[in-house]
PDB file of C-alpha atoms in Angstrom:
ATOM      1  CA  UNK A   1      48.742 154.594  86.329  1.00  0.00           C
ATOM      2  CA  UNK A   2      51.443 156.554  85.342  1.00  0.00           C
ATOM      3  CA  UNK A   3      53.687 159.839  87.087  1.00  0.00           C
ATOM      4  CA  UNK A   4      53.944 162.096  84.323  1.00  0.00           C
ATOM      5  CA  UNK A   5      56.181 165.224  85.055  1.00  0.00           C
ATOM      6  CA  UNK A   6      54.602 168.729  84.567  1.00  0.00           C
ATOM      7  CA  UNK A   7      57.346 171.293  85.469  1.00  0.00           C
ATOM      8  CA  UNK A   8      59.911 171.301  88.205  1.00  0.00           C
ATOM      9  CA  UNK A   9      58.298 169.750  91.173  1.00  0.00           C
ATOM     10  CA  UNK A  10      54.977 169.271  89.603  1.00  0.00           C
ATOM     11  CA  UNK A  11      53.617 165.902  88.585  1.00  0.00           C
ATOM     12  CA  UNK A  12      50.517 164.171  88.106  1.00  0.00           C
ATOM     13  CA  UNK A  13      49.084 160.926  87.579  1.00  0.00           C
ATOM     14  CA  UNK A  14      46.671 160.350  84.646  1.00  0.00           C
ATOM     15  CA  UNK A  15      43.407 158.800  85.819  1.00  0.00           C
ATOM     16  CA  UNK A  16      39.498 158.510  85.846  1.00  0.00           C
ATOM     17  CA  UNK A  17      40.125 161.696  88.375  1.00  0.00           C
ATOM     18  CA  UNK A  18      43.617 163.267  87.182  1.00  0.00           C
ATOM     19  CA  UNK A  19      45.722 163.024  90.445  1.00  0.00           C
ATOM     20  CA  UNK A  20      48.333 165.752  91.391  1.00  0.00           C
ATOM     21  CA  UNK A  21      51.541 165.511  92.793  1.00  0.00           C
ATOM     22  CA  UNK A  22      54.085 168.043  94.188  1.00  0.00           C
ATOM     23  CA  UNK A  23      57.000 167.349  95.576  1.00  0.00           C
ATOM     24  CA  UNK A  24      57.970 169.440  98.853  1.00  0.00           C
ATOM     25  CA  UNK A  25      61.277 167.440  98.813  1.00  0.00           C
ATOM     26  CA  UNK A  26      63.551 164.872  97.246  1.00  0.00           C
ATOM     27  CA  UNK A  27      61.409 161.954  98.587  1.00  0.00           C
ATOM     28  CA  UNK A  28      58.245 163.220  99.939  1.00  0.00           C
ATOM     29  CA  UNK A  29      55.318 164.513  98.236  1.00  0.00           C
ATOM     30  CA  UNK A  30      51.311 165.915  98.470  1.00  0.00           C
ATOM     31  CA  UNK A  31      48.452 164.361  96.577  1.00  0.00           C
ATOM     32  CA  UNK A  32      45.870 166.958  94.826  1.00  0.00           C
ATOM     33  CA  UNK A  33      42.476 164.616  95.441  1.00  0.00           C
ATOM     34  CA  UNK A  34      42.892 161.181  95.558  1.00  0.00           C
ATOM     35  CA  UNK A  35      40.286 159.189  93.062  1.00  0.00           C
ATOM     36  CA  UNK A  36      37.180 157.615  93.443  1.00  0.00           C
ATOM     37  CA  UNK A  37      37.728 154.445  95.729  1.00  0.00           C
ATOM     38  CA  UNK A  38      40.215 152.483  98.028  1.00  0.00           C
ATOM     39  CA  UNK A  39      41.703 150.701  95.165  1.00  0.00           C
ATOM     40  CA  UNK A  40      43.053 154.031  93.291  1.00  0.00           C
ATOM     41  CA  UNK A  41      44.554 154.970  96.783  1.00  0.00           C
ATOM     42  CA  UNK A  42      46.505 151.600  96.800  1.00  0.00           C
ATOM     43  CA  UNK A  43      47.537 151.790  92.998  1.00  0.00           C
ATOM     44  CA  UNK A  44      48.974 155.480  93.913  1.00  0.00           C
ATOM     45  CA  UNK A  45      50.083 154.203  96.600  1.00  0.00           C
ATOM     46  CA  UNK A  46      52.075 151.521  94.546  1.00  0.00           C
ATOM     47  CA  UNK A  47      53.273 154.382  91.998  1.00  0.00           C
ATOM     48  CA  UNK A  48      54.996 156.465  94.186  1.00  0.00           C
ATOM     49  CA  UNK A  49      56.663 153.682  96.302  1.00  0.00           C
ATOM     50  CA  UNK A  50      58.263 152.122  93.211  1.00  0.00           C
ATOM     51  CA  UNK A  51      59.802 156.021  92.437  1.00  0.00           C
ATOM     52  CA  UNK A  52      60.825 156.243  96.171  1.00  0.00           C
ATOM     53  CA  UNK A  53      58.444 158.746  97.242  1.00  0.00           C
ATOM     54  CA  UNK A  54      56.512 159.021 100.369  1.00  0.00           C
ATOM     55  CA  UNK A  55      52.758 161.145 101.222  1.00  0.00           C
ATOM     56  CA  UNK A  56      53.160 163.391 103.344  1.00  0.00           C
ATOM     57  CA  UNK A  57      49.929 165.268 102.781  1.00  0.00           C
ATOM     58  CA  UNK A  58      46.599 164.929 100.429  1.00  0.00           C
ATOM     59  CA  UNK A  59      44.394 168.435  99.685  1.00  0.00           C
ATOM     60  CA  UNK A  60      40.860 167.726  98.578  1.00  0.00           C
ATOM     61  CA  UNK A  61      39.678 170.266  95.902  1.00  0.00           C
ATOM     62  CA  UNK A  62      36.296 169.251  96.487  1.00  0.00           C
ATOM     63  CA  UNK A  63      34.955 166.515  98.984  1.00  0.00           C
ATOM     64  CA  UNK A  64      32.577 164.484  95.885  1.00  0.00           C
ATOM     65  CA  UNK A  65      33.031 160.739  96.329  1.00  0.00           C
ATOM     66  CA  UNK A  66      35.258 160.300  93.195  1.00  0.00           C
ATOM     67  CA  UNK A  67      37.903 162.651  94.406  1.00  0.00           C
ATOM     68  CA  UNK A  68      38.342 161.408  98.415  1.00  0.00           C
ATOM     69  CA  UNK A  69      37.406 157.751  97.639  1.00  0.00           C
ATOM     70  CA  UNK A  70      41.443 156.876  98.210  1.00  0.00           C
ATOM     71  CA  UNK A  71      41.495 159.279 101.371  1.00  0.00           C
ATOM     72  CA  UNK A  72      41.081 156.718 103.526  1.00  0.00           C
ATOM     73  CA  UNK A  73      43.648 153.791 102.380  1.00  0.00           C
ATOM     74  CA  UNK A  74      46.219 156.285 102.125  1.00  0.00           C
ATOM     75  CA  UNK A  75      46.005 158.349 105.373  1.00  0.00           C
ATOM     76  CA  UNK A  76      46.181 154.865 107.320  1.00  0.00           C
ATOM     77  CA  UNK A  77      48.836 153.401 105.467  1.00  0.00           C
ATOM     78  CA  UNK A  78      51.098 156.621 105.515  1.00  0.00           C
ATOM     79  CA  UNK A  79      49.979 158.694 108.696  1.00  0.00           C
ATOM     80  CA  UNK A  80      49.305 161.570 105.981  1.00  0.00           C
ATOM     81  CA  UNK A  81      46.917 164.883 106.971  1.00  0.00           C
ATOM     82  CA  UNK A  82      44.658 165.592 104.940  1.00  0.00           C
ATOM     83  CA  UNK A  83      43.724 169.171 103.853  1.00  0.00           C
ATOM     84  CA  UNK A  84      40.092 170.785 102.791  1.00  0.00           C
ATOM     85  CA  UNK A  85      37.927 173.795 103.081  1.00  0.00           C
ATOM     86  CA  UNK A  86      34.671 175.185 104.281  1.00  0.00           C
ATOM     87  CA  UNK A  87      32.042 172.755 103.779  1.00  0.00           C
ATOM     88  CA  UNK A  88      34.063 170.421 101.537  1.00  0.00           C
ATOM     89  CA  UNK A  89      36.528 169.416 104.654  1.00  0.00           C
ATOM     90  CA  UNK A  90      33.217 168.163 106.942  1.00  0.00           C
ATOM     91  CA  UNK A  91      31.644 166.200 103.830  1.00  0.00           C
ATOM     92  CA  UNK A  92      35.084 164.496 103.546  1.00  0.00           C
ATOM     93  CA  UNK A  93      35.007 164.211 107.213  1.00  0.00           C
ATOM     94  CA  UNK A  94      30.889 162.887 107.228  1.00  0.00           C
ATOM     95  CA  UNK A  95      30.341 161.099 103.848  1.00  0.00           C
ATOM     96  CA  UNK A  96      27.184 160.863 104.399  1.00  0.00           C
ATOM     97  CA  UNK A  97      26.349 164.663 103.973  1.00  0.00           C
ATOM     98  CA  UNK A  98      26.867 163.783  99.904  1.00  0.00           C
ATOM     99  CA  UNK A  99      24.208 161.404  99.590  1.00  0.00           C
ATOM    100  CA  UNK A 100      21.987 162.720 101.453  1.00  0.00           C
ATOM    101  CA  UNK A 101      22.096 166.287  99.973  1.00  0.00           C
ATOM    102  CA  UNK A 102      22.162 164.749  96.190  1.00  0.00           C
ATOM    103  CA  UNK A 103      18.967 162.710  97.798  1.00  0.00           C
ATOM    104  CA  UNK A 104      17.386 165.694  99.917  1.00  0.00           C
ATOM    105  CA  UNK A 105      16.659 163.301 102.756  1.00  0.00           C
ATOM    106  CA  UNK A 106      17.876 159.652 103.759  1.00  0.00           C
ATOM    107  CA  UNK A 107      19.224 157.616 101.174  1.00  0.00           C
ATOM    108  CA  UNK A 108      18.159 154.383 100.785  1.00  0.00           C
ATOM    109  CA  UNK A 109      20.863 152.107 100.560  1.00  0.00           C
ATOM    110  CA  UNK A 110      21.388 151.773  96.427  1.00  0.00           C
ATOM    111  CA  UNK A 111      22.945 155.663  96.867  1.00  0.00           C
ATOM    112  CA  UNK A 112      25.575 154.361  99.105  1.00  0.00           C
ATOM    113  CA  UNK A 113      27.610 153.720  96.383  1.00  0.00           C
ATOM    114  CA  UNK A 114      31.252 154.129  96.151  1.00  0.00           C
ATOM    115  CA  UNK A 115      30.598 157.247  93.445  1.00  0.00           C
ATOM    116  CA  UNK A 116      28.630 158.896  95.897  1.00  0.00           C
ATOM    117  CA  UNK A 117      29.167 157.860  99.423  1.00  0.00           C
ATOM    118  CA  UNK A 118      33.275 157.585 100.242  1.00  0.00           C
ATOM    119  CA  UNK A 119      34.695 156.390 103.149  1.00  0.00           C
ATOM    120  CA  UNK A 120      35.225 159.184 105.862  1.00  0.00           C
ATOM    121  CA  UNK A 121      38.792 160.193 106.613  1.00  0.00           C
ATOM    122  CA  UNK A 122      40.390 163.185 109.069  1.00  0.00           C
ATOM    123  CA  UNK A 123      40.459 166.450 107.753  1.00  0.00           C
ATOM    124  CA  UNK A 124      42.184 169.623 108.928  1.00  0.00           C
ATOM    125  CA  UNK A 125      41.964 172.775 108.146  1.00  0.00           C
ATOM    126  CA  UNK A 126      43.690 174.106 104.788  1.00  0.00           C
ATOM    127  CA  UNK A 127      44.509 177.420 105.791  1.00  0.00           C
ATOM    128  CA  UNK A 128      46.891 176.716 108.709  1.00  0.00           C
ATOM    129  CA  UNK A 129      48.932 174.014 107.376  1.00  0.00           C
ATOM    130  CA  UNK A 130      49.217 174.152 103.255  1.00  0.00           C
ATOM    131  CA  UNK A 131      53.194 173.814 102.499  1.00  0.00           C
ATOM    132  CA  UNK A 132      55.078 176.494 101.083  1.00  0.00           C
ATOM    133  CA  UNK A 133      55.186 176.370  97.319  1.00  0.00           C
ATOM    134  CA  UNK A 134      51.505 175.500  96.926  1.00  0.00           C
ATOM    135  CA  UNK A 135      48.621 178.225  96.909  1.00  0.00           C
ATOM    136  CA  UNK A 136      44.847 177.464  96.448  1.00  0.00           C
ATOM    137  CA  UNK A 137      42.003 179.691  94.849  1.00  0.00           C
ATOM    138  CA  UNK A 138      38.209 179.317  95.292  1.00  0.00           C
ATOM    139  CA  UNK A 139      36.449 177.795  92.041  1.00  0.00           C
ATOM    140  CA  UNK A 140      32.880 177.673  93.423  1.00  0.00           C
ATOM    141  CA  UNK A 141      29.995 176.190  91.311  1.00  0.00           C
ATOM    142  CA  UNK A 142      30.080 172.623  90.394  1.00  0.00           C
ATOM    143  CA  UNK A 143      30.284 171.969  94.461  1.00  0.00           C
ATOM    144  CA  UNK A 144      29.970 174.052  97.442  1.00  0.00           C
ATOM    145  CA  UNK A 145      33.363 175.370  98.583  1.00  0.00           C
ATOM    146  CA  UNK A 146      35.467 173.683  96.023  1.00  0.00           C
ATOM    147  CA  UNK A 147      38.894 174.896  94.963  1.00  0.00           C
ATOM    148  CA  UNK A 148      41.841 174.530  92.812  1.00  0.00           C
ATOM    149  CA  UNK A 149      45.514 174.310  93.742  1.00  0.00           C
ATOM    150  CA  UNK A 150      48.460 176.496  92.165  1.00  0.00           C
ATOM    151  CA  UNK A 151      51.790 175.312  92.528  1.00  0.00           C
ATOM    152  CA  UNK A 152      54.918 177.520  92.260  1.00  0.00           C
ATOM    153  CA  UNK A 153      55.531 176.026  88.642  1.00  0.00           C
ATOM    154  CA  UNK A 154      52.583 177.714  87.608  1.00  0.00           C
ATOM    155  CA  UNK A 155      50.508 175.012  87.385  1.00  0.00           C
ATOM    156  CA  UNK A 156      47.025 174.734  87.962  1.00  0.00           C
ATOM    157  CA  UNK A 157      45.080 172.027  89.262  1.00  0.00           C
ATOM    158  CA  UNK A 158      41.248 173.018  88.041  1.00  0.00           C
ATOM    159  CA  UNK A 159      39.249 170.118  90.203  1.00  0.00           C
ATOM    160  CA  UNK A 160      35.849 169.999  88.066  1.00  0.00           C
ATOM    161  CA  UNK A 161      35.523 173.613  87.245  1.00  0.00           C
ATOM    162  CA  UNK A 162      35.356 172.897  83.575  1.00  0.00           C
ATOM    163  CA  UNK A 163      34.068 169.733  81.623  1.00  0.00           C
ATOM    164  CA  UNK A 164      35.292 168.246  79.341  1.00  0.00           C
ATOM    165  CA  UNK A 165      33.783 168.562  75.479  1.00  0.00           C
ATOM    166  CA  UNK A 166      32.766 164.830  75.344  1.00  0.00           C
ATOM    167  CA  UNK A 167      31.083 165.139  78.601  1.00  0.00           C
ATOM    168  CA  UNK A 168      29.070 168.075  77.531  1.00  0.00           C
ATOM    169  CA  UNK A 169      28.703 165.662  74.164  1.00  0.00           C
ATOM    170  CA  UNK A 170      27.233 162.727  75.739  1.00  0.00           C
ATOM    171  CA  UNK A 171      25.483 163.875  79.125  1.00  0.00           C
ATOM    172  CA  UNK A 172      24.290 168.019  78.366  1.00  0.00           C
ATOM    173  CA  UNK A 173      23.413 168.538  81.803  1.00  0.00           C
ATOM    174  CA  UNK A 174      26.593 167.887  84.266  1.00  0.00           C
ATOM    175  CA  UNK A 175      26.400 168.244  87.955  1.00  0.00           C
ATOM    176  CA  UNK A 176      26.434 172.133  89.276  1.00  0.00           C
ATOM    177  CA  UNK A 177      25.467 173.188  92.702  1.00  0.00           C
ATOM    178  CA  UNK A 178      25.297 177.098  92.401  1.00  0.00           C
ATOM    179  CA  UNK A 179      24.695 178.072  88.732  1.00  0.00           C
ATOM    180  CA  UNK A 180      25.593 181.442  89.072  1.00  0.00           C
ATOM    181  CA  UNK A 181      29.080 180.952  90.947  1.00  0.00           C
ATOM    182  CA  UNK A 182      30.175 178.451  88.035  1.00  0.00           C
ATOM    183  CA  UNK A 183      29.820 180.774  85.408  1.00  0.00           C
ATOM    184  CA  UNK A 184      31.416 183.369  87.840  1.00  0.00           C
ATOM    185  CA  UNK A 185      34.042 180.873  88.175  1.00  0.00           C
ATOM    186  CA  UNK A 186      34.670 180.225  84.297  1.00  0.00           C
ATOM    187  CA  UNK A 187      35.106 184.065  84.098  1.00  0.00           C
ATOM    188  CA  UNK A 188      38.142 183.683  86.285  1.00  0.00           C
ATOM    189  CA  UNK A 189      39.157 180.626  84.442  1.00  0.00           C
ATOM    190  CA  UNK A 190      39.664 182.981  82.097  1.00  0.00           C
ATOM    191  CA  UNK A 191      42.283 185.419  83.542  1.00  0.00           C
ATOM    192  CA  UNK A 192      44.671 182.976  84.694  1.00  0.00           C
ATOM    193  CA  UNK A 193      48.360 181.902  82.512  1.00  0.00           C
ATOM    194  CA  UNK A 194      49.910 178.704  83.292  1.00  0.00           C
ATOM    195  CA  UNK A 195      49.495 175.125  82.449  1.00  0.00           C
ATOM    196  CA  UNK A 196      46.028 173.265  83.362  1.00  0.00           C
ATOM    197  CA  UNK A 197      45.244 170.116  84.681  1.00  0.00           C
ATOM    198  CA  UNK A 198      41.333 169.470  85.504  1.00  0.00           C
ATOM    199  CA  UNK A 199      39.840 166.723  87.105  1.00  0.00           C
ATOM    200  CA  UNK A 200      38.691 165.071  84.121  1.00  0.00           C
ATOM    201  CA  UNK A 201      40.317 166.729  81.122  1.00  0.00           C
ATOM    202  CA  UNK A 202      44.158 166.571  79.380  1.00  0.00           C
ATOM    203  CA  UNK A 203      46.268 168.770  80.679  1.00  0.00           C
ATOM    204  CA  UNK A 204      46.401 172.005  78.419  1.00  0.00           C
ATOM    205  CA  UNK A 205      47.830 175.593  78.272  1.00  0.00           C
ATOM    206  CA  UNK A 206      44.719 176.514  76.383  1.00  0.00           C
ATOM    207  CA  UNK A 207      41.943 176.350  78.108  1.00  0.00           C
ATOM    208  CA  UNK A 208      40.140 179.160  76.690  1.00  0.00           C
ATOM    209  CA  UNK A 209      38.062 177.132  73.929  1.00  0.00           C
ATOM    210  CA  UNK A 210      37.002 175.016  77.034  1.00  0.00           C
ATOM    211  CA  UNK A 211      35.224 177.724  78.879  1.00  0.00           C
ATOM    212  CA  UNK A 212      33.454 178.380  76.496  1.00  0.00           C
ATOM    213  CA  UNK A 213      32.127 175.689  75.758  1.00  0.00           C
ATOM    214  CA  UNK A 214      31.125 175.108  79.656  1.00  0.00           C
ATOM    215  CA  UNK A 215      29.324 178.388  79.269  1.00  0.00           C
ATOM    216  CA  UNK A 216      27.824 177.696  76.306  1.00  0.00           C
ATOM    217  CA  UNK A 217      26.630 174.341  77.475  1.00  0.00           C
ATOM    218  CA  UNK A 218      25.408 176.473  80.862  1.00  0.00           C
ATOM    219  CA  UNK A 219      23.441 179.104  78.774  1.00  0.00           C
ATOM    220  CA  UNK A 220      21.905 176.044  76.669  1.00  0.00           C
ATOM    221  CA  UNK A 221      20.552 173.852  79.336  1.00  0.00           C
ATOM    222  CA  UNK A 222      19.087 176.833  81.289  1.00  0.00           C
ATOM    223  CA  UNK A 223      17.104 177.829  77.891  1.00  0.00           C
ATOM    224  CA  UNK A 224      15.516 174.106  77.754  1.00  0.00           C
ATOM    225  CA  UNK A 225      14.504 174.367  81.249  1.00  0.00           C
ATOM    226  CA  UNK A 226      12.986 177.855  80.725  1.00  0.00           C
ATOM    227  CA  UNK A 227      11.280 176.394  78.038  1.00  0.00           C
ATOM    228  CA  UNK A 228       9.577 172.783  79.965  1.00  0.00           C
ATOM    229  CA  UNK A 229       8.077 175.679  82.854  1.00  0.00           C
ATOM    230  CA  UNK A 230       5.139 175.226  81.484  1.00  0.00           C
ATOM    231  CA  UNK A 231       3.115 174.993  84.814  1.00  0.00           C
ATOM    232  CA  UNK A 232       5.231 171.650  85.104  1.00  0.00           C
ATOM    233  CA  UNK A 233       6.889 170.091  88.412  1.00  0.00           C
ATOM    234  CA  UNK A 234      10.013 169.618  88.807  1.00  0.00           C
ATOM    235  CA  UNK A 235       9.802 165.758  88.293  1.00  0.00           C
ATOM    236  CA  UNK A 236       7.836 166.517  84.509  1.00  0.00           C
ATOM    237  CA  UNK A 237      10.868 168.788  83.952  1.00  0.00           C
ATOM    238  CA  UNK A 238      13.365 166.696  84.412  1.00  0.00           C
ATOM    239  CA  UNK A 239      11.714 164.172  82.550  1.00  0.00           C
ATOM    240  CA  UNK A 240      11.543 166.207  79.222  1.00  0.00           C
ATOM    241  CA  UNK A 241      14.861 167.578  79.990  1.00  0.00           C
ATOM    242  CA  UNK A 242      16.015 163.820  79.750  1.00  0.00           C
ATOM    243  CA  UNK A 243      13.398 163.147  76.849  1.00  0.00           C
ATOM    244  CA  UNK A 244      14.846 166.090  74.774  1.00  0.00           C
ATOM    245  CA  UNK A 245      18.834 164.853  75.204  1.00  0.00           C
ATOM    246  CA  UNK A 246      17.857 161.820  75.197  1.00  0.00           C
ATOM    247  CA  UNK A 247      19.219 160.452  78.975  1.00  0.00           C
ATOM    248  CA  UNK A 248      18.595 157.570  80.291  1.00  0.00           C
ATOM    249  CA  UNK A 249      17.255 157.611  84.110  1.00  0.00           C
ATOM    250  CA  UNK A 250      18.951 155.400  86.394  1.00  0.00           C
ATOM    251  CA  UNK A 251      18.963 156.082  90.687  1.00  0.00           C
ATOM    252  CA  UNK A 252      22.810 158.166  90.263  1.00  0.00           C
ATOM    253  CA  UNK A 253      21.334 160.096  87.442  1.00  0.00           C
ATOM    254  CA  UNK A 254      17.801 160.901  89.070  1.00  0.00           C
ATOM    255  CA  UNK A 255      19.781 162.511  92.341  1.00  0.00           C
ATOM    256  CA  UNK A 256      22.445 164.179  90.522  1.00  0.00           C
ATOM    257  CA  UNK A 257      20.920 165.786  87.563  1.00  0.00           C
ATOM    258  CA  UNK A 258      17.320 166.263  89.566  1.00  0.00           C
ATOM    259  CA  UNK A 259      19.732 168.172  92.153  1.00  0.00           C
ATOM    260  CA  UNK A 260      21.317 170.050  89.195  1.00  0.00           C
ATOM    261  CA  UNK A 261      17.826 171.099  87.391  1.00  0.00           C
ATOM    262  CA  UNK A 262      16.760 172.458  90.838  1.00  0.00           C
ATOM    263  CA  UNK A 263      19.854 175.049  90.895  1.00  0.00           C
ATOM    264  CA  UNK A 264      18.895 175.895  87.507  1.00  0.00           C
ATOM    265  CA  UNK A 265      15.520 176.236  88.677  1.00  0.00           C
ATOM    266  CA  UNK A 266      17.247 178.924  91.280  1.00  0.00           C
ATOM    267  CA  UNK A 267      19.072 180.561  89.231  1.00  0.00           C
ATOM    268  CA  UNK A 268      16.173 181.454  86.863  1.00  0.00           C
ATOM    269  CA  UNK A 269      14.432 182.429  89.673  1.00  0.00           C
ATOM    270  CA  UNK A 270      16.392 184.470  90.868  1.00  0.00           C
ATOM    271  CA  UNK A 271      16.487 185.624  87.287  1.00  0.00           C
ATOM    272  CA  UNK A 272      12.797 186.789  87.558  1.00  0.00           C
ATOM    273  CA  UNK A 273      12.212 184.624  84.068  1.00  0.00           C
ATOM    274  CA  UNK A 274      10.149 181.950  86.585  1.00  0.00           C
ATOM    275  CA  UNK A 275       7.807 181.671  89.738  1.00  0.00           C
ATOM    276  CA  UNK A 276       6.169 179.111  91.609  1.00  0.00           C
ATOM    277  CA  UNK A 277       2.635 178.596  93.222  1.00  0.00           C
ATOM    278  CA  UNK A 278       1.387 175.503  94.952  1.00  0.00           C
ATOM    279  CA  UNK A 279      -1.889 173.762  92.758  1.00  0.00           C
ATOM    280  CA  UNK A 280      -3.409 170.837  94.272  1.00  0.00           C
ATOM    281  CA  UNK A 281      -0.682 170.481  96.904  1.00  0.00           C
ATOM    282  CA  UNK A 282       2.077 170.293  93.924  1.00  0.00           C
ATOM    283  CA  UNK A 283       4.620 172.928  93.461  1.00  0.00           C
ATOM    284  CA  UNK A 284       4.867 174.285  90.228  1.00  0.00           C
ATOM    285  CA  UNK A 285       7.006 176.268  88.077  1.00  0.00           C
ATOM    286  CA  UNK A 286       5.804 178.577  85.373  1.00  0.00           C
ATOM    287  CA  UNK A 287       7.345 181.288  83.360  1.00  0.00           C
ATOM    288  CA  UNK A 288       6.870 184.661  84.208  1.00  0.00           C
TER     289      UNK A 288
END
């Protein structure tokens, strides 16, 4: 890991799950997410102690696994609050909530891994206690209430709002809760200036090739599923959505992407382009 310096008293730390860091004085600072397990809380932990700098604070964009996963480690070795919203701050407060949505009913224990299933950590409320010189903004889509964090540098800290190209590249379909509010989202995307730093993409002051891209990629995978409603289930349409891209099924990719071909499902029904009627006690989908 490495502190890389943005713009006055914005940093961030290049990772798996780009970390951000803003200093609110000389030596005291506030993560933006945390990565994906208790070992990336210690190694930022190690970081900032070698440059003399202390957490006071960590604000969750989102509360999926592989942004809280150093919550945890950090809050108990530093005292830090922690900071969410809506829906995202219980998640981060009851792990389980992930798993168990992705799953749509107990999960067994193979989904209680560390990529889906963090340890649970104390949460307050954003609203009430975010420090001056940061601001937040709602980018809703990829997760429930999930949002970004401006800092007074006029930097922006994007969470998973976009993908990155070789993401869209190798996987097509990446994880999206409400289809509809991430392309709503990328059309904000679009009317902000400053200097970006998503989750899991370089930091940029273009970002404008990206969107599109994300919509493209959007507009794309909803035309394949339109396509496999062909009186199908859901299970026979994710299985020649994975056929056609060529995906390999494993138990993280069944609950994610199965969750994320139901919200497309949603969307285009709420499109009026499908419908559903229950054959032989199996729901199906079928254009209309």
């Amino acid at each position: 890991m490495e502190l890389i310096h943005v713009k006055g008293n914005t940093y961030y730390i290049k990772n798996a799950t780009n970390i951000g860091v803003y200093k609110i004085d000389e030596n005291s600072v506030y993560l933006i997410d945390t990565g994906n397990d208790s070992d990336a809380g210690k190694k930022i932990l190690k970081l900032l102690e070698q440059e003399n700098l202390k957490v006071m604070g960590i604000i969750n964009t989102h509360s999926n696994a592989d942004h809280v996963g150093g919550n945890k480690v950090i809050q108990d070795r530093t005292g830090c609050q922690i900071l969410g919203y809506g829906i995202e701050k219980s998640i981060t407060e009851y792990p389980l909530l992930e798993p168990s949505f992705l799953y749509g009913g107990y999960p067994f224990k193979e989904l209680k891994n560390k990529f889906l299933y963090a340890k649970p950590s104390i949460v307050k409320d954003i609203d009430s206690n975010l420090p001056k010189g940061l601001e937040y903004f709602f980018l809703r889509g990829h997760f429930f209430d999930m949002i970004g964090i401006k800092t007074d540098d006029n930097v922006y800290f994007l969470g998973d709002s976009l993908f990155s190209e070789e993401t869209i590249t190798k996987y097509h379909v990446s994880f999206l809760y409400d289809v509809r509010e991430f392309l709503n989202t990328l059309d904000y995307l679009n009317t902000l200036e400053g200097i970006y730093i998503p989750s899991h993409v370089e930091m940029t002051t273009d970002i404008t090739s990206l969107i599109e891209k994300n919509r493209k990629n959007v507009e794309e995978v909803l035309e394949v599923i339109y396509h496999y409603c062909q009186e199908s289930t859901m299970e026979e349409i994710m299985k020649r959505v994975f056929e056609h891209y060529g995906l390999v099924m494993n138990i993280s990719q069944y609950v994610l992407i199965g969750s994320t071909i139901k919200s497309y499902l949603s969307y285009l029904y709420e499109e009026n382009r499908i419908t559903y009627e229950f054959i032989d006690n199996r729901m199906i989908w079928k254009r209309v």
